[in-house]
């Protein structure tokens, strides 16, 4: 995919990257290493949005202060819609909001147990892999996910990059795929709003999803409190950006841009797509203030 968005168009404006992952979920760098990498890459504002967890926030906070990077604390929630997975970014929620925490914990537990079943299916088909190899790729305290299966296959020499694993074995339409619990997308928006956070739909029209996302769902999510669409993303081409732009204008949503950086786990680079400062201002204004943007 060709990166799209605003990166590099005006260096006088701050570089704002609102979607990244650390080793607390499926990135390859610790939260501290992620913030150091962001500072080196010239990113002024970074959001840490690990899958279904806020466990990396404290380490990221300390590192942001050390490196002089403005930090937006968030999460990426795995949601379900018509038997396919979509992702919701939740910025600045209250990390102690019990209903949200309980839902995230349920999702993490389900993600962990389904991996073992996926590995069993793959091994039965002759793919050289054990669950112990997968667990060896999971950082302490992190939630196991499909990228860790890919990392195990890289470590044992079966493949060279995560993309190959997802293309051949780990996609939603793969015979080895096993589903996991995920909240309904509209329910996830409601949870983020109840926690004082700001929900933005991640890469809504990605061409890597097995099924197309229905605009009617986005309308329902908007009615529940959705604030924005992540339009500028590596998995969106010009047609997808145009679709997101038209839909956002019609529904009164903001448009964000992000790298979806995972360290060496994906080819995405920090700051390759960015968010306009006025959009970050709108996101901050839409939050309850329970969690603030951390400025150096």
Tab-separated table of C-alpha atoms in Angstrom:
chain	number	residue	atom	x	y	z
A	1	UNK	CA	0.000	0.000	0.000
A	2	UNK	CA	1.162	3.536	-0.662
A	3	UNK	CA	1.200	5.737	2.459
A	4	UNK	CA	-1.226	8.658	2.308
A	5	UNK	CA	-1.841	11.713	4.404
A	6	UNK	CA	-0.131	14.863	5.537
A	7	UNK	CA	3.328	13.717	6.598
A	8	UNK	CA	6.061	16.025	5.364
A	9	UNK	CA	3.739	18.581	3.800
A	10	UNK	CA	4.534	21.384	6.247
A	11	UNK	CA	7.290	20.811	8.790
A	12	UNK	CA	6.426	24.087	10.523
A	13	UNK	CA	3.335	22.299	11.828
A	14	UNK	CA	3.808	19.657	14.523
A	15	UNK	CA	4.073	16.037	13.428
A	16	UNK	CA	1.166	14.255	15.137
A	17	UNK	CA	0.955	10.460	14.922
A	18	UNK	CA	-2.119	9.091	16.721
A	19	UNK	CA	-1.853	5.300	16.330
A	20	UNK	CA	1.131	3.232	17.501
A	21	UNK	CA	1.777	-0.026	19.325
A	22	UNK	CA	4.349	-1.190	21.835
A	23	UNK	CA	5.389	-4.630	23.038
A	24	UNK	CA	2.589	-4.407	25.615
A	25	UNK	CA	0.395	-5.613	22.739
A	26	UNK	CA	1.856	-6.582	19.362
A	27	UNK	CA	4.589	-4.030	18.742
A	28	UNK	CA	8.255	-4.968	18.971
A	29	UNK	CA	9.464	-2.046	21.109
A	30	UNK	CA	8.778	-1.332	24.756
A	31	UNK	CA	6.782	1.810	25.493
A	32	UNK	CA	10.018	3.590	26.417
A	33	UNK	CA	11.692	2.473	23.202
A	34	UNK	CA	8.633	3.563	21.227
A	35	UNK	CA	8.833	7.088	22.644
A	36	UNK	CA	12.567	7.230	21.988
A	37	UNK	CA	11.985	6.140	18.397
A	38	UNK	CA	9.290	8.788	17.994
A	39	UNK	CA	11.633	11.516	19.217
A	40	UNK	CA	14.351	10.316	16.829
A	41	UNK	CA	11.859	10.292	13.941
A	42	UNK	CA	10.853	13.910	14.627
A	43	UNK	CA	7.369	13.113	15.903
A	44	UNK	CA	6.114	15.900	18.154
A	45	UNK	CA	2.888	14.258	19.377
A	46	UNK	CA	2.460	10.496	19.729
A	47	UNK	CA	-0.485	8.358	20.787
A	48	UNK	CA	0.186	4.975	22.360
A	49	UNK	CA	-2.785	2.769	21.439
A	50	UNK	CA	-2.045	-0.814	22.398
A	51	UNK	CA	-4.682	-3.456	21.755
A	52	UNK	CA	-7.226	-3.776	24.556
A	53	UNK	CA	-4.895	-2.555	27.323
A	54	UNK	CA	-3.594	0.550	29.089
A	55	UNK	CA	-0.691	-1.365	30.653
A	56	UNK	CA	1.938	0.622	28.753
A	57	UNK	CA	0.741	4.067	29.797
A	58	UNK	CA	2.958	4.587	32.847
A	59	UNK	CA	6.188	3.638	31.097
A	60	UNK	CA	5.222	5.719	28.069
A	61	UNK	CA	4.465	8.708	30.308
A	62	UNK	CA	7.907	8.647	31.892
A	63	UNK	CA	9.602	8.252	28.512
A	64	UNK	CA	7.553	11.056	26.935
A	65	UNK	CA	8.774	13.443	29.625
A	66	UNK	CA	12.345	12.272	29.125
A	67	UNK	CA	12.278	12.771	25.360
A	68	UNK	CA	10.112	15.889	25.202
A	69	UNK	CA	7.311	14.250	23.202
A	70	UNK	CA	3.674	15.168	23.783
A	71	UNK	CA	1.787	11.972	24.650
A	72	UNK	CA	-1.824	11.067	23.919
A	73	UNK	CA	-2.771	8.006	25.936
A	74	UNK	CA	-5.231	5.676	24.276
A	75	UNK	CA	-6.223	2.140	23.374
A	76	UNK	CA	-7.261	0.212	20.292
A	77	UNK	CA	-10.306	-1.933	20.953
A	78	UNK	CA	-10.956	-5.019	18.878
A	79	UNK	CA	-14.661	-4.965	17.954
A	80	UNK	CA	-16.978	-7.345	16.156
A	81	UNK	CA	-19.332	-6.644	13.283
A	82	UNK	CA	-20.965	-9.284	11.070
A	83	UNK	CA	-18.346	-11.914	11.964
A	84	UNK	CA	-15.462	-9.681	11.001
A	85	UNK	CA	-13.077	-7.614	13.088
A	86	UNK	CA	-12.935	-3.831	13.126
A	87	UNK	CA	-10.847	-1.639	15.396
A	88	UNK	CA	-11.797	1.392	17.443
A	89	UNK	CA	-9.249	3.869	18.761
A	90	UNK	CA	-10.196	5.335	22.132
A	91	UNK	CA	-8.246	8.446	23.107
A	92	UNK	CA	-7.895	9.797	26.667
A	93	UNK	CA	-10.326	7.474	28.493
A	94	UNK	CA	-10.330	7.128	32.267
A	95	UNK	CA	-8.048	4.091	32.839
A	96	UNK	CA	-9.965	3.216	35.993
A	97	UNK	CA	-13.423	3.088	34.405
A	98	UNK	CA	-14.602	-0.351	35.479
A	99	UNK	CA	-17.058	-1.237	32.653
A	100	UNK	CA	-14.399	-0.469	30.038
A	101	UNK	CA	-11.684	-2.348	31.932
A	102	UNK	CA	-13.910	-5.393	32.332
A	103	UNK	CA	-14.703	-5.456	28.634
A	104	UNK	CA	-11.024	-5.145	27.722
A	105	UNK	CA	-10.073	-7.942	30.111
A	106	UNK	CA	-12.708	-10.236	28.614
A	107	UNK	CA	-11.364	-9.544	25.122
A	108	UNK	CA	-7.742	-10.149	26.174
A	109	UNK	CA	-8.584	-13.467	27.823
A	110	UNK	CA	-10.434	-14.632	24.717
A	111	UNK	CA	-7.591	-13.558	22.394
A	112	UNK	CA	-5.098	-15.580	24.424
A	113	UNK	CA	-7.064	-18.841	24.430
A	114	UNK	CA	-7.890	-18.763	20.711
A	115	UNK	CA	-4.197	-18.630	19.720
A	116	UNK	CA	-3.554	-22.087	21.069
A	117	UNK	CA	-6.377	-23.447	18.919
A	118	UNK	CA	-4.992	-21.686	15.841
A	119	UNK	CA	-1.547	-23.160	16.438
A	120	UNK	CA	-3.069	-26.636	16.813
A	121	UNK	CA	-4.792	-26.293	13.428
A	122	UNK	CA	-1.638	-25.044	11.746
A	123	UNK	CA	0.580	-27.752	13.207
A	124	UNK	CA	-1.913	-30.436	12.191
A	125	UNK	CA	-1.549	-29.197	8.617
A	126	UNK	CA	2.227	-29.523	8.697
A	127	UNK	CA	3.190	-25.928	9.451
A	128	UNK	CA	6.226	-26.150	11.769
A	129	UNK	CA	5.019	-24.391	14.896
A	130	UNK	CA	4.341	-25.036	18.589
A	131	UNK	CA	2.409	-22.952	21.081
A	132	UNK	CA	5.525	-22.771	23.265
A	133	UNK	CA	7.330	-21.052	20.382
A	134	UNK	CA	4.522	-18.516	20.175
A	135	UNK	CA	4.562	-17.785	23.908
A	136	UNK	CA	8.318	-17.195	23.687
A	137	UNK	CA	7.555	-14.185	21.461
A	138	UNK	CA	5.145	-12.564	23.943
A	139	UNK	CA	6.628	-9.934	26.240
A	140	UNK	CA	5.897	-10.219	29.953
A	141	UNK	CA	2.411	-8.901	30.654
A	142	UNK	CA	1.508	-8.520	26.976
A	143	UNK	CA	-1.612	-9.981	25.393
A	144	UNK	CA	-0.850	-12.791	22.910
A	145	UNK	CA	-2.110	-12.091	19.403
A	146	UNK	CA	-1.771	-13.292	15.833
A	147	UNK	CA	1.373	-11.220	15.249
A	148	UNK	CA	3.108	-13.362	17.868
A	149	UNK	CA	2.340	-16.451	15.771
A	150	UNK	CA	3.982	-14.666	12.865
A	151	UNK	CA	6.984	-13.770	15.022
A	152	UNK	CA	7.385	-17.412	16.047
A	153	UNK	CA	7.374	-18.454	12.390
A	154	UNK	CA	10.025	-15.822	11.684
A	155	UNK	CA	12.118	-17.017	14.626
A	156	UNK	CA	12.073	-20.640	13.456
A	157	UNK	CA	12.949	-19.685	9.892
A	158	UNK	CA	9.653	-20.548	8.212
A	159	UNK	CA	8.997	-17.008	6.936
A	160	UNK	CA	10.811	-13.680	6.740
A	161	UNK	CA	8.137	-11.121	7.667
A	162	UNK	CA	4.780	-10.860	9.427
A	163	UNK	CA	3.052	-9.839	6.202
A	164	UNK	CA	3.748	-13.265	4.732
A	165	UNK	CA	2.135	-15.024	7.684
A	166	UNK	CA	-1.015	-12.921	7.481
A	167	UNK	CA	-1.210	-13.331	3.706
A	168	UNK	CA	-0.916	-17.120	3.817
A	169	UNK	CA	-2.203	-18.309	7.199
A	170	UNK	CA	-3.451	-15.689	9.655
A	171	UNK	CA	-6.087	-13.656	7.804
A	172	UNK	CA	-9.733	-13.587	8.842
A	173	UNK	CA	-10.584	-15.834	5.889
A	174	UNK	CA	-7.879	-18.422	6.643
A	175	UNK	CA	-8.899	-22.020	7.505
A	176	UNK	CA	-6.701	-21.651	10.603
A	177	UNK	CA	-8.487	-18.550	11.875
A	178	UNK	CA	-10.265	-18.869	15.210
A	179	UNK	CA	-12.534	-16.082	16.390
A	180	UNK	CA	-12.426	-14.446	19.813
A	181	UNK	CA	-14.762	-12.407	21.946
A	182	UNK	CA	-15.001	-8.771	20.929
A	183	UNK	CA	-17.585	-6.157	21.886
A	184	UNK	CA	-20.108	-4.921	19.346
A	185	UNK	CA	-18.717	-1.842	17.586
A	186	UNK	CA	-21.540	0.449	18.723
A	187	UNK	CA	-21.209	-0.837	22.278
A	188	UNK	CA	-17.460	-0.103	22.170
A	189	UNK	CA	-18.142	3.506	21.190
A	190	UNK	CA	-20.542	3.824	24.106
A	191	UNK	CA	-17.969	2.382	26.519
A	192	UNK	CA	-15.250	4.783	25.414
A	193	UNK	CA	-17.600	7.755	25.734
A	194	UNK	CA	-18.774	6.589	29.166
A	195	UNK	CA	-15.119	6.455	30.219
A	196	UNK	CA	-14.680	10.070	29.122
A	197	UNK	CA	-12.681	9.126	26.045
A	198	UNK	CA	-12.891	9.995	22.378
A	199	UNK	CA	-13.663	7.176	19.892
A	200	UNK	CA	-12.193	7.242	16.372
A	201	UNK	CA	-12.713	4.384	13.927
A	202	UNK	CA	-9.334	2.949	12.884
A	203	UNK	CA	-8.599	2.430	9.162
A	204	UNK	CA	-12.327	1.975	8.404
A	205	UNK	CA	-11.952	1.058	4.736
A	206	UNK	CA	-8.769	-1.007	4.868
A	207	UNK	CA	-8.374	-3.301	1.896
A	208	UNK	CA	-6.910	-6.015	4.135
A	209	UNK	CA	-10.283	-6.703	5.790
A	210	UNK	CA	-12.164	-9.733	4.485
A	211	UNK	CA	-15.439	-7.796	4.194
A	212	UNK	CA	-16.361	-4.210	3.334
A	213	UNK	CA	-17.488	-1.941	6.146
A	214	UNK	CA	-21.055	-0.700	5.786
A	215	UNK	CA	-21.562	3.069	5.970
A	216	UNK	CA	-24.779	2.393	7.875
A	217	UNK	CA	-22.719	0.977	10.748
A	218	UNK	CA	-20.638	4.161	10.877
A	219	UNK	CA	-23.863	6.179	11.040
A	220	UNK	CA	-24.963	4.094	14.026
A	221	UNK	CA	-21.557	4.543	15.656
A	222	UNK	CA	-21.814	8.299	15.093
A	223	UNK	CA	-25.183	8.326	16.827
A	224	UNK	CA	-23.538	6.519	19.758
A	225	UNK	CA	-20.770	9.123	20.022
A	226	UNK	CA	-18.133	8.364	17.373
A	227	UNK	CA	-15.953	11.448	16.859
A	228	UNK	CA	-13.720	10.616	13.905
A	229	UNK	CA	-12.413	8.402	11.139
A	230	UNK	CA	-8.777	7.455	10.638
A	231	UNK	CA	-8.652	8.385	6.958
A	232	UNK	CA	-4.920	8.730	6.362
A	233	UNK	CA	-3.468	5.254	6.830
A	234	UNK	CA	-1.180	2.997	4.859
A	235	UNK	CA	-4.055	0.606	4.117
A	236	UNK	CA	-6.109	3.377	2.471
A	237	UNK	CA	-5.591	4.448	-1.111
A	238	UNK	CA	-7.018	7.591	-2.735
A	239	UNK	CA	-10.474	6.038	-3.144
A	240	UNK	CA	-10.689	5.096	0.528
A	241	UNK	CA	-9.490	8.533	1.624
A	242	UNK	CA	-12.102	10.185	-0.599
A	243	UNK	CA	-14.815	7.925	0.824
A	244	UNK	CA	-13.790	8.737	4.400
A	245	UNK	CA	-13.626	12.457	3.618
A	246	UNK	CA	-17.123	12.515	2.117
A	247	UNK	CA	-18.591	10.472	4.954
A	248	UNK	CA	-16.912	12.594	7.629
A	249	UNK	CA	-18.227	15.792	6.062
A	250	UNK	CA	-21.731	14.345	5.950
A	251	UNK	CA	-21.678	13.072	9.550
A	252	UNK	CA	-19.682	15.850	11.170
A	253	UNK	CA	-16.671	13.682	12.009
A	254	UNK	CA	-13.008	14.666	12.206
A	255	UNK	CA	-10.351	12.989	10.055
A	256	UNK	CA	-7.143	11.649	11.575
A	257	UNK	CA	-3.944	10.233	10.122
A	258	UNK	CA	-1.543	7.802	11.736
A	259	UNK	CA	1.267	5.373	11.102
A	260	UNK	CA	-0.141	2.321	12.951
A	261	UNK	CA	3.503	1.704	13.825
A	262	UNK	CA	4.501	-1.692	15.265
A	263	UNK	CA	8.292	-1.402	15.311
A	264	UNK	CA	9.857	-4.074	13.125
A	265	UNK	CA	6.564	-5.986	13.168
A	266	UNK	CA	5.209	-3.980	10.224
A	267	UNK	CA	6.730	-1.898	7.470
A	268	UNK	CA	4.812	1.173	8.698
A	269	UNK	CA	7.087	4.048	9.697
A	270	UNK	CA	6.509	6.622	12.413
A	271	UNK	CA	4.975	9.819	11.116
A	272	UNK	CA	4.273	8.484	7.625
A	273	UNK	CA	0.672	9.713	8.046
A	274	UNK	CA	-0.240	12.485	10.427
A	275	UNK	CA	-3.108	14.364	12.037
A	276	UNK	CA	-3.734	18.101	11.766
A	277	UNK	CA	-3.208	20.116	14.986
A	278	UNK	CA	-6.782	21.426	14.884
A	279	UNK	CA	-8.073	17.849	14.843
A	280	UNK	CA	-6.028	16.995	17.914
A	281	UNK	CA	-7.520	20.100	19.555
A	282	UNK	CA	-11.008	18.808	18.701
A	283	UNK	CA	-10.223	15.385	20.155
A	284	UNK	CA	-8.920	16.949	23.347
A	285	UNK	CA	-11.996	19.182	23.613
A	286	UNK	CA	-14.314	16.187	23.149
A	287	UNK	CA	-12.778	14.285	26.079
A	288	UNK	CA	-14.012	14.571	29.659
A	289	UNK	CA	-10.572	15.553	30.951
A	290	UNK	CA	-10.265	12.365	33.005
A	291	UNK	CA	-7.015	11.715	31.125
A	292	UNK	CA	-5.211	14.730	29.766
A	293	UNK	CA	-2.839	15.128	26.841
A	294	UNK	CA	0.583	14.984	28.470
A	295	UNK	CA	2.778	17.846	27.317
A	296	UNK	CA	6.488	18.110	28.176
